[in-house]
mmCIF file of C-alpha atoms in Angstrom:
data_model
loop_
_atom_site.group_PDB
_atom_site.id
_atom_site.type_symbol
_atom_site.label_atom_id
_atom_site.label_comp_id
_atom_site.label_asym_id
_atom_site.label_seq_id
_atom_site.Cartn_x
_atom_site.Cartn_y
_atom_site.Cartn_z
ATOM 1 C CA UNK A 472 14.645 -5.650 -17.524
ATOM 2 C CA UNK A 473 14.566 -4.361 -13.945
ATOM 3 C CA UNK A 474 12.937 -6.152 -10.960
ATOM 4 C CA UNK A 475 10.493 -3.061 -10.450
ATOM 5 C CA UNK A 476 9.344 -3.854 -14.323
ATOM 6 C CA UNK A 477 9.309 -7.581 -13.868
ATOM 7 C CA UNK A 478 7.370 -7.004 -10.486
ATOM 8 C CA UNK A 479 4.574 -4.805 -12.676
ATOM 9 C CA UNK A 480 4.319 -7.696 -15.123
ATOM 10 C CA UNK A 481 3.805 -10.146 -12.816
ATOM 11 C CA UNK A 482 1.073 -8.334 -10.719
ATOM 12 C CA UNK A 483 -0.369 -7.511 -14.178
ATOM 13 C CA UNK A 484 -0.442 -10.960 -15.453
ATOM 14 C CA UNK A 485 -1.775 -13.175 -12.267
ATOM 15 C CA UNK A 486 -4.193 -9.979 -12.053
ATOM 16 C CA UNK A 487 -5.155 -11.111 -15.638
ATOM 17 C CA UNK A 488 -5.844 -14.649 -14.052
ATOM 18 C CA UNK A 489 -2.797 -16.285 -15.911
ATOM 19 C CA UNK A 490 -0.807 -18.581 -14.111
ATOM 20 C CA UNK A 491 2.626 -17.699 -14.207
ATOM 21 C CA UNK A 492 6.351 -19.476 -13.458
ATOM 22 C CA UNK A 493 8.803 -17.819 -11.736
ATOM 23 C CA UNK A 494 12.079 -19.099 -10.564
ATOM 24 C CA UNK A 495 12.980 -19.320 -6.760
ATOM 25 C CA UNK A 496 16.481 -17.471 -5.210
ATOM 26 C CA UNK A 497 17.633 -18.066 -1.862
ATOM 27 C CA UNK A 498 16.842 -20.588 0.695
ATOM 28 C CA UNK A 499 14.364 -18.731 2.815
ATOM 29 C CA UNK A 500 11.648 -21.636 2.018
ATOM 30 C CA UNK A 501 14.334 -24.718 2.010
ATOM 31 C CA UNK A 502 13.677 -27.434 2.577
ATOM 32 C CA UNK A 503 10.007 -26.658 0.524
ATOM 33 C CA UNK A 504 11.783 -24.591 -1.994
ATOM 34 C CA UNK A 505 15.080 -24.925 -3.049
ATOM 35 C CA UNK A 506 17.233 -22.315 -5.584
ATOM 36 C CA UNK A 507 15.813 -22.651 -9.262
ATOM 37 C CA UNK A 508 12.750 -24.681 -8.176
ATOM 38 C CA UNK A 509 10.002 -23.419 -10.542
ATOM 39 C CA UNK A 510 7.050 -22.466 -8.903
ATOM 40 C CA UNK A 511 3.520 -21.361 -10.689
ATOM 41 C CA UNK A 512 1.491 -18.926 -9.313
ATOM 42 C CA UNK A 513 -1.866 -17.520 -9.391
ATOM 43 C CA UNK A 514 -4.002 -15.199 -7.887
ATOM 44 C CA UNK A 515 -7.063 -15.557 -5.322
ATOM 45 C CA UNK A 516 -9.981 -13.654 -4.248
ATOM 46 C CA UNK A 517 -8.474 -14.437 -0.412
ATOM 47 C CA UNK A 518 -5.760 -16.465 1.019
ATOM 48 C CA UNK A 519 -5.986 -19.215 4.008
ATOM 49 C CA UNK A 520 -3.272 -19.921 6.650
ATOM 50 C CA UNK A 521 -0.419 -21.902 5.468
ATOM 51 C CA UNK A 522 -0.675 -20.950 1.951
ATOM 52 C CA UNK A 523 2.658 -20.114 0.343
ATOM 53 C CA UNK A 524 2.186 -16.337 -1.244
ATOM 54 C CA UNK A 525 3.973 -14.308 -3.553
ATOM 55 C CA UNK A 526 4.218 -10.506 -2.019
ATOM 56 C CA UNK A 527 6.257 -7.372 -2.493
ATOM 57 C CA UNK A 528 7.910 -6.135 1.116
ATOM 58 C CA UNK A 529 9.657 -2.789 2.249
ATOM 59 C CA UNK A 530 11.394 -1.276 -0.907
ATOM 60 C CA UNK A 531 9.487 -3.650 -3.523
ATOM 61 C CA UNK A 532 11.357 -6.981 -2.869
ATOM 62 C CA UNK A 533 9.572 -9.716 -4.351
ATOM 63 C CA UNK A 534 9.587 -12.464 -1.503
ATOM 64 C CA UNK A 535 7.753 -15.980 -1.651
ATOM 65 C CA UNK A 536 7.132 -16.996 1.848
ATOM 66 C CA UNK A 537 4.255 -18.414 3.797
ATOM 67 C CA UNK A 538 1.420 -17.146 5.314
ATOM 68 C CA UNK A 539 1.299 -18.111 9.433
ATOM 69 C CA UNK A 540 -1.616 -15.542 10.094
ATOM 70 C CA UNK A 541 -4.256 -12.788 9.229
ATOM 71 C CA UNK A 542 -5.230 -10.158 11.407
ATOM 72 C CA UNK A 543 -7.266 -6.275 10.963
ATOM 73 C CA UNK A 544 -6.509 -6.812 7.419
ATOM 74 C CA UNK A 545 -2.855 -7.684 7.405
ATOM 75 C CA UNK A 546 -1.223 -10.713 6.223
ATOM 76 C CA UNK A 547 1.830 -12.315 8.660
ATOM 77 C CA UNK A 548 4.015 -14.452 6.653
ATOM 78 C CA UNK A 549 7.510 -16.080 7.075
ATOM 79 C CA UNK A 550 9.901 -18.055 5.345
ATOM 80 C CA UNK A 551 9.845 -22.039 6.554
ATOM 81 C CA UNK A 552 13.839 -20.916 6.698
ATOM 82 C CA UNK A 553 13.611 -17.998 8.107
ATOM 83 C CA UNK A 554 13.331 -15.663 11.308
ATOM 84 C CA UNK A 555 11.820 -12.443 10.306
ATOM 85 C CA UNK A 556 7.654 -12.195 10.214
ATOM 86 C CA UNK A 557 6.265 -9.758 7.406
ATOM 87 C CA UNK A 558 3.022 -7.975 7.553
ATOM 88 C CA UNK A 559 1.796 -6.933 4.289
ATOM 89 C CA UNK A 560 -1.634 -5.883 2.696
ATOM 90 C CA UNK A 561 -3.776 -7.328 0.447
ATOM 91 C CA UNK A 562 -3.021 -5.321 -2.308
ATOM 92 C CA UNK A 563 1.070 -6.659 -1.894
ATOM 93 C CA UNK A 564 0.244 -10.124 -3.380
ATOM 94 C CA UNK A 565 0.606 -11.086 -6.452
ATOM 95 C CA UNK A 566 -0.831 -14.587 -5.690
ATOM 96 C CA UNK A 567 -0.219 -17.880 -4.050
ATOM 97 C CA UNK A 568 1.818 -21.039 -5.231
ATOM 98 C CA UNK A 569 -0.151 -23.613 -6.472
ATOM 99 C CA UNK A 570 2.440 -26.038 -8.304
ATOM 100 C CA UNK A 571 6.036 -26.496 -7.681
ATOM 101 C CA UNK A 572 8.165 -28.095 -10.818
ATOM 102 C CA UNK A 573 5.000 -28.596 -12.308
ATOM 103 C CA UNK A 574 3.006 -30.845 -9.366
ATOM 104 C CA UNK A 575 0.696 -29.527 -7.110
ATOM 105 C CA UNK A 576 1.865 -28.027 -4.298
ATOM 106 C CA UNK A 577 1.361 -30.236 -1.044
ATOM 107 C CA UNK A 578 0.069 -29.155 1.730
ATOM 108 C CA UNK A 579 1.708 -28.335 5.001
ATOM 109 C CA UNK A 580 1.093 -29.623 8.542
ATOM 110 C CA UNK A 581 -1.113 -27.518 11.239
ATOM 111 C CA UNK A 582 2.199 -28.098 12.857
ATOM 112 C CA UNK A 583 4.661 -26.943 10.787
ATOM 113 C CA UNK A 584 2.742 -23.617 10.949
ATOM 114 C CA UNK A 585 2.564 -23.302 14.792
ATOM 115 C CA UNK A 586 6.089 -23.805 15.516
ATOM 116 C CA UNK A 587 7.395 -21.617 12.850
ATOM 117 C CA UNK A 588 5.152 -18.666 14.069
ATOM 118 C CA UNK A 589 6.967 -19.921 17.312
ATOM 119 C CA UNK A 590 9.830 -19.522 16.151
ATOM 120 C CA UNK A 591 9.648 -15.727 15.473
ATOM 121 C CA UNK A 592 8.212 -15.136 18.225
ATOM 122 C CA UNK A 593 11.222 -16.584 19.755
ATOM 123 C CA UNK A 594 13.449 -14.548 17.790
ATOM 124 C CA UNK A 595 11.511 -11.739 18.843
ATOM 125 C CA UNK A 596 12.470 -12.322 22.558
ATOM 126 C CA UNK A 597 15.593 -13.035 21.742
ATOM 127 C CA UNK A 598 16.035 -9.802 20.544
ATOM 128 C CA UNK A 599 15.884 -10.292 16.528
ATOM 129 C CA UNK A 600 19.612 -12.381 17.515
ATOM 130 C CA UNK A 601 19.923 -15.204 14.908
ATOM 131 C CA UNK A 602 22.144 -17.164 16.935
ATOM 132 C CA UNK A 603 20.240 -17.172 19.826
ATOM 133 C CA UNK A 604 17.285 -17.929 18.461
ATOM 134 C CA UNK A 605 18.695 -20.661 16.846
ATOM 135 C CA UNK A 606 19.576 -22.206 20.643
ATOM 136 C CA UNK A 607 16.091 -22.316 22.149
ATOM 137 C CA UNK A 608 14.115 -25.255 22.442
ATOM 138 C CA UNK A 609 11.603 -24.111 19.645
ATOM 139 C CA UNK A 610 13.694 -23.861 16.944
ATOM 140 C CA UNK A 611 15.877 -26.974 18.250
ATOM 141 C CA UNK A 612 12.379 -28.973 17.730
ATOM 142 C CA UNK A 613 11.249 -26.835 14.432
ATOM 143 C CA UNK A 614 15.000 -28.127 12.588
ATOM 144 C CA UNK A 615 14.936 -31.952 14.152
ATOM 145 C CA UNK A 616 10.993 -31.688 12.406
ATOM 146 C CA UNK A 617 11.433 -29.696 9.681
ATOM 147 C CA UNK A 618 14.338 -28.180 8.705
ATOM 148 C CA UNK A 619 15.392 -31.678 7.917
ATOM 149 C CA UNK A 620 12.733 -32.749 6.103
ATOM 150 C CA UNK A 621 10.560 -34.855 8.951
ATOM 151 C CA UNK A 622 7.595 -33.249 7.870
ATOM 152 C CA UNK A 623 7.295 -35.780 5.228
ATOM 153 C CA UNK A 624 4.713 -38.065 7.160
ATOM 154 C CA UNK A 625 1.350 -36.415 7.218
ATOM 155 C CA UNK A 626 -1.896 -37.468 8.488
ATOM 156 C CA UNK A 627 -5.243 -36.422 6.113
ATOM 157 C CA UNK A 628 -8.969 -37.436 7.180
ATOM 158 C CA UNK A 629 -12.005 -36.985 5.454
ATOM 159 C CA UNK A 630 -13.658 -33.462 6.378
ATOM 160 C CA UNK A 631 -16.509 -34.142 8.370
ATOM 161 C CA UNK A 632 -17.859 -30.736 8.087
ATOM 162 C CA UNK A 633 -18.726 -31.349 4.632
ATOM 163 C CA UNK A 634 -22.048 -31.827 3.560
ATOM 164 C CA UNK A 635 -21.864 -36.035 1.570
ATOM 165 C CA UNK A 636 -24.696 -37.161 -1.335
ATOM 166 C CA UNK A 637 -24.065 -39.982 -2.580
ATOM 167 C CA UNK A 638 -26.632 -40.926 -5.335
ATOM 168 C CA UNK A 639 -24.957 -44.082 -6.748
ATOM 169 C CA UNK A 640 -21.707 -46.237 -6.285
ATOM 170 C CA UNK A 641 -19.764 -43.813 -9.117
ATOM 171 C CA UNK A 642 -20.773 -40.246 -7.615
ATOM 172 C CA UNK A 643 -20.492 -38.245 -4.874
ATOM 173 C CA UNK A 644 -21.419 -34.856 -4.211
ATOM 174 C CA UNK A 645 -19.735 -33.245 -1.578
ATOM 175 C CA UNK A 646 -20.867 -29.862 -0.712
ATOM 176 C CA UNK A 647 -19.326 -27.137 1.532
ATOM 177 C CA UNK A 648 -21.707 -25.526 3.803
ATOM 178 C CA UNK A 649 -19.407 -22.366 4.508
ATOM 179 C CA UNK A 650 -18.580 -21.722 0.883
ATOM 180 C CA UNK A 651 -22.194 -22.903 -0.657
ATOM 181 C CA UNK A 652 -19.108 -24.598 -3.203
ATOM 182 C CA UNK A 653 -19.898 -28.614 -4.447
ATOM 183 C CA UNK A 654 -17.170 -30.725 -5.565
ATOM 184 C CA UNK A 655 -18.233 -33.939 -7.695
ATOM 185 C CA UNK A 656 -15.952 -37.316 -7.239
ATOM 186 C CA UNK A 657 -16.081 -40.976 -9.559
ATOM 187 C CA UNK A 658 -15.571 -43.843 -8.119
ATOM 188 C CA UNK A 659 -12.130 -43.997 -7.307
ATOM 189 C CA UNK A 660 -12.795 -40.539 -5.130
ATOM 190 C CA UNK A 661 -15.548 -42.289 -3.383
ATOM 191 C CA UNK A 662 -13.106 -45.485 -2.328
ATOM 192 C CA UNK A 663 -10.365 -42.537 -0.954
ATOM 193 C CA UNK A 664 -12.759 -41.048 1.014
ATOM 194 C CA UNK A 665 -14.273 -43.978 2.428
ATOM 195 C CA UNK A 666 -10.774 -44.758 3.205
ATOM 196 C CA UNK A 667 -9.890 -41.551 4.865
ATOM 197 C CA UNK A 668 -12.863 -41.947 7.269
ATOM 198 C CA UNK A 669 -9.777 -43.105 9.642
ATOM 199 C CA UNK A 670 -6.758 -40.827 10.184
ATOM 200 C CA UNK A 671 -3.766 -42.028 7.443
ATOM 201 C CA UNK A 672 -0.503 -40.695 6.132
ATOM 202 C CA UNK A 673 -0.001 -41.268 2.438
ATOM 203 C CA UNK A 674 2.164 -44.779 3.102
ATOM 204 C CA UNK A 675 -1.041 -46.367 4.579
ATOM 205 C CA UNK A 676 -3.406 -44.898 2.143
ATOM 206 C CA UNK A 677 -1.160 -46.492 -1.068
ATOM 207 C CA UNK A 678 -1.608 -49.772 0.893
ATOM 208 C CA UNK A 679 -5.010 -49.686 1.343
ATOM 209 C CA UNK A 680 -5.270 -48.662 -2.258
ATOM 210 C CA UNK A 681 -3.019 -50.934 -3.686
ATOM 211 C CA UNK A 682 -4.964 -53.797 -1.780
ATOM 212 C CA UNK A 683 -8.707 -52.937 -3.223
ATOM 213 C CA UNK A 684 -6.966 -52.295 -6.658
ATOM 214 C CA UNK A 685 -4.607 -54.864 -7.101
ATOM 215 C CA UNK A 686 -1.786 -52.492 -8.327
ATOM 216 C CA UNK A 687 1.326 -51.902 -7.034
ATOM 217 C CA UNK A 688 1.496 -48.313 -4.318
ATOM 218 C CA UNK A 689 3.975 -46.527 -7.196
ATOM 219 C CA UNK A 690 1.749 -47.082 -9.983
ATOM 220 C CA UNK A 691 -0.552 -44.919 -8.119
ATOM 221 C CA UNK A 692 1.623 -42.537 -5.976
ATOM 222 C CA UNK A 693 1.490 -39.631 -8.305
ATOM 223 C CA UNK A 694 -2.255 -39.296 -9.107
ATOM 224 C CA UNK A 695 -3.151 -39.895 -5.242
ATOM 225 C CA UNK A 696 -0.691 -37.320 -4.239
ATOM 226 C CA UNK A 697 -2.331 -35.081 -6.601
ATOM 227 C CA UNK A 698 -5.854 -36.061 -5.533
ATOM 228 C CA UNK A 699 -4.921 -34.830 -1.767
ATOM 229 C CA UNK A 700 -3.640 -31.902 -2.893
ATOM 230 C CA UNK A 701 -6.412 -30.996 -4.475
ATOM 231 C CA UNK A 702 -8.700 -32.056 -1.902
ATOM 232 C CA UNK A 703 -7.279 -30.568 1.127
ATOM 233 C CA UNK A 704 -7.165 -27.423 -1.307
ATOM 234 C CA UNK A 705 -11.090 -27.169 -1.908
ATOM 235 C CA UNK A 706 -11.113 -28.582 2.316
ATOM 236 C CA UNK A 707 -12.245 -31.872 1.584
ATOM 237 C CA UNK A 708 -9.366 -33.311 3.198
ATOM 238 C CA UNK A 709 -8.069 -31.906 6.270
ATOM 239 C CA UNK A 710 -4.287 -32.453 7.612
ATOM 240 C CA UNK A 711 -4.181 -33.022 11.170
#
């Protein structure tokens, strides 16, 4: 089967609102993706900044990179590992990633997005020259952060935006003003929350969980990790 075929059934399918796995090639998104990662997607009504999407680009290349900005009705995106920017259309996506090897996808730092948009636009004034881009001071700070996997410490705080009702100690409604969206928590939800009033990275979180719970940080790492991803998906949760 040819890639133009295999791009038609995968536009048809996450049109469909299946959730489809595809395989990753290359190392344009290392260190988020590496070569035969699976990766799930699915389609959205609209796509925020720092999303990782699924597009066709130029002569129907099917490209997985993230989105840095949206402007006049044109999507910028760029590979964490990569130079070029591509501005594509709506109508170009076949979805974003939502899992990768089967877990949630986490998400990525306000920072990691503004220094790789810096990044091009280094490359940009450097001419579109690889190896000079790769000198500046930019992309010196973008590898020492991310390119070698720094990026692993993140900070999440409770969205203050958000609209809280809490009618008992096991519920909490949380609605979103700018959406008109409400998310419903239990009680464990409520004692993250409560938690994340204060800045934290996942390390301090697990402690302060492990503490009120009595149960050892790994025990819980997988379903709290899951939990943020979630959260900071429906904005609940912000990154700083």
């Amino acid at each position: 089967m040819d890639s133009a075929l295999l791009n038609r059934l995968l536009f048809a399918q996450t049109a469909s609102g299946k959730e489809v796995d595809i395989s990753v090639v290359g190392v344009s998104m290392n260190p988020t993706f590496y070569e035969n990662d699976t990766i799930t997607v699915k389609k959205f009504d609209d796509y925020e900044i720092g999303d990782v999407l699924v597009f066709t680009y130029k002569l129907g290349e099917l490209l997985v990179h993230r989105l840095l900005d949206k402007k006049e009705g044109l999507y910028f995106c760029k590979g964490d590992n990569s130079f070029r920017l591509e501005d594509i259309s709506k109508n170009q996506i076949a979805g974003r990633v939502i899992r990768l090897n089967h877990r949630p996808l986490a998400p990525c730092s306000k920072q990691l997005i503004t220094l790789s948009y810096q990044v091009n636009r280094a490359f940009v004034n450097c001419r579109y020259d690889i190896e000079k881009t790769k000198q500046t001071d930019v992309y010196q700070l973008y590898k020492t952060t991310f390119l070698r996997k720094r990026d692993t410490i993140m900070t999440y705080k409770k969205n203050e935006a958000m609209d809280y009702i809490q009618t008992d100690e096991t519920s909490l409604a949380v609605f979103d003003p700018e959406t008109g969206d409400t998310h419903f928590f239990d009680e464990t939800g409520i004692d993250i929350l409560n938690i994340l009033n204060e800045p934290c990275d996942l390390e301090q979180l697990l402690s302060k969980l492990s503490e009120l719970y009595d149960v050892a940080p790994e025990v819980m790492k997988a379903d709290v990790e899951e939990f943020l991803a979630d959260t900071t998906e429906k904005k609940v949760v912000e990154v700083l």
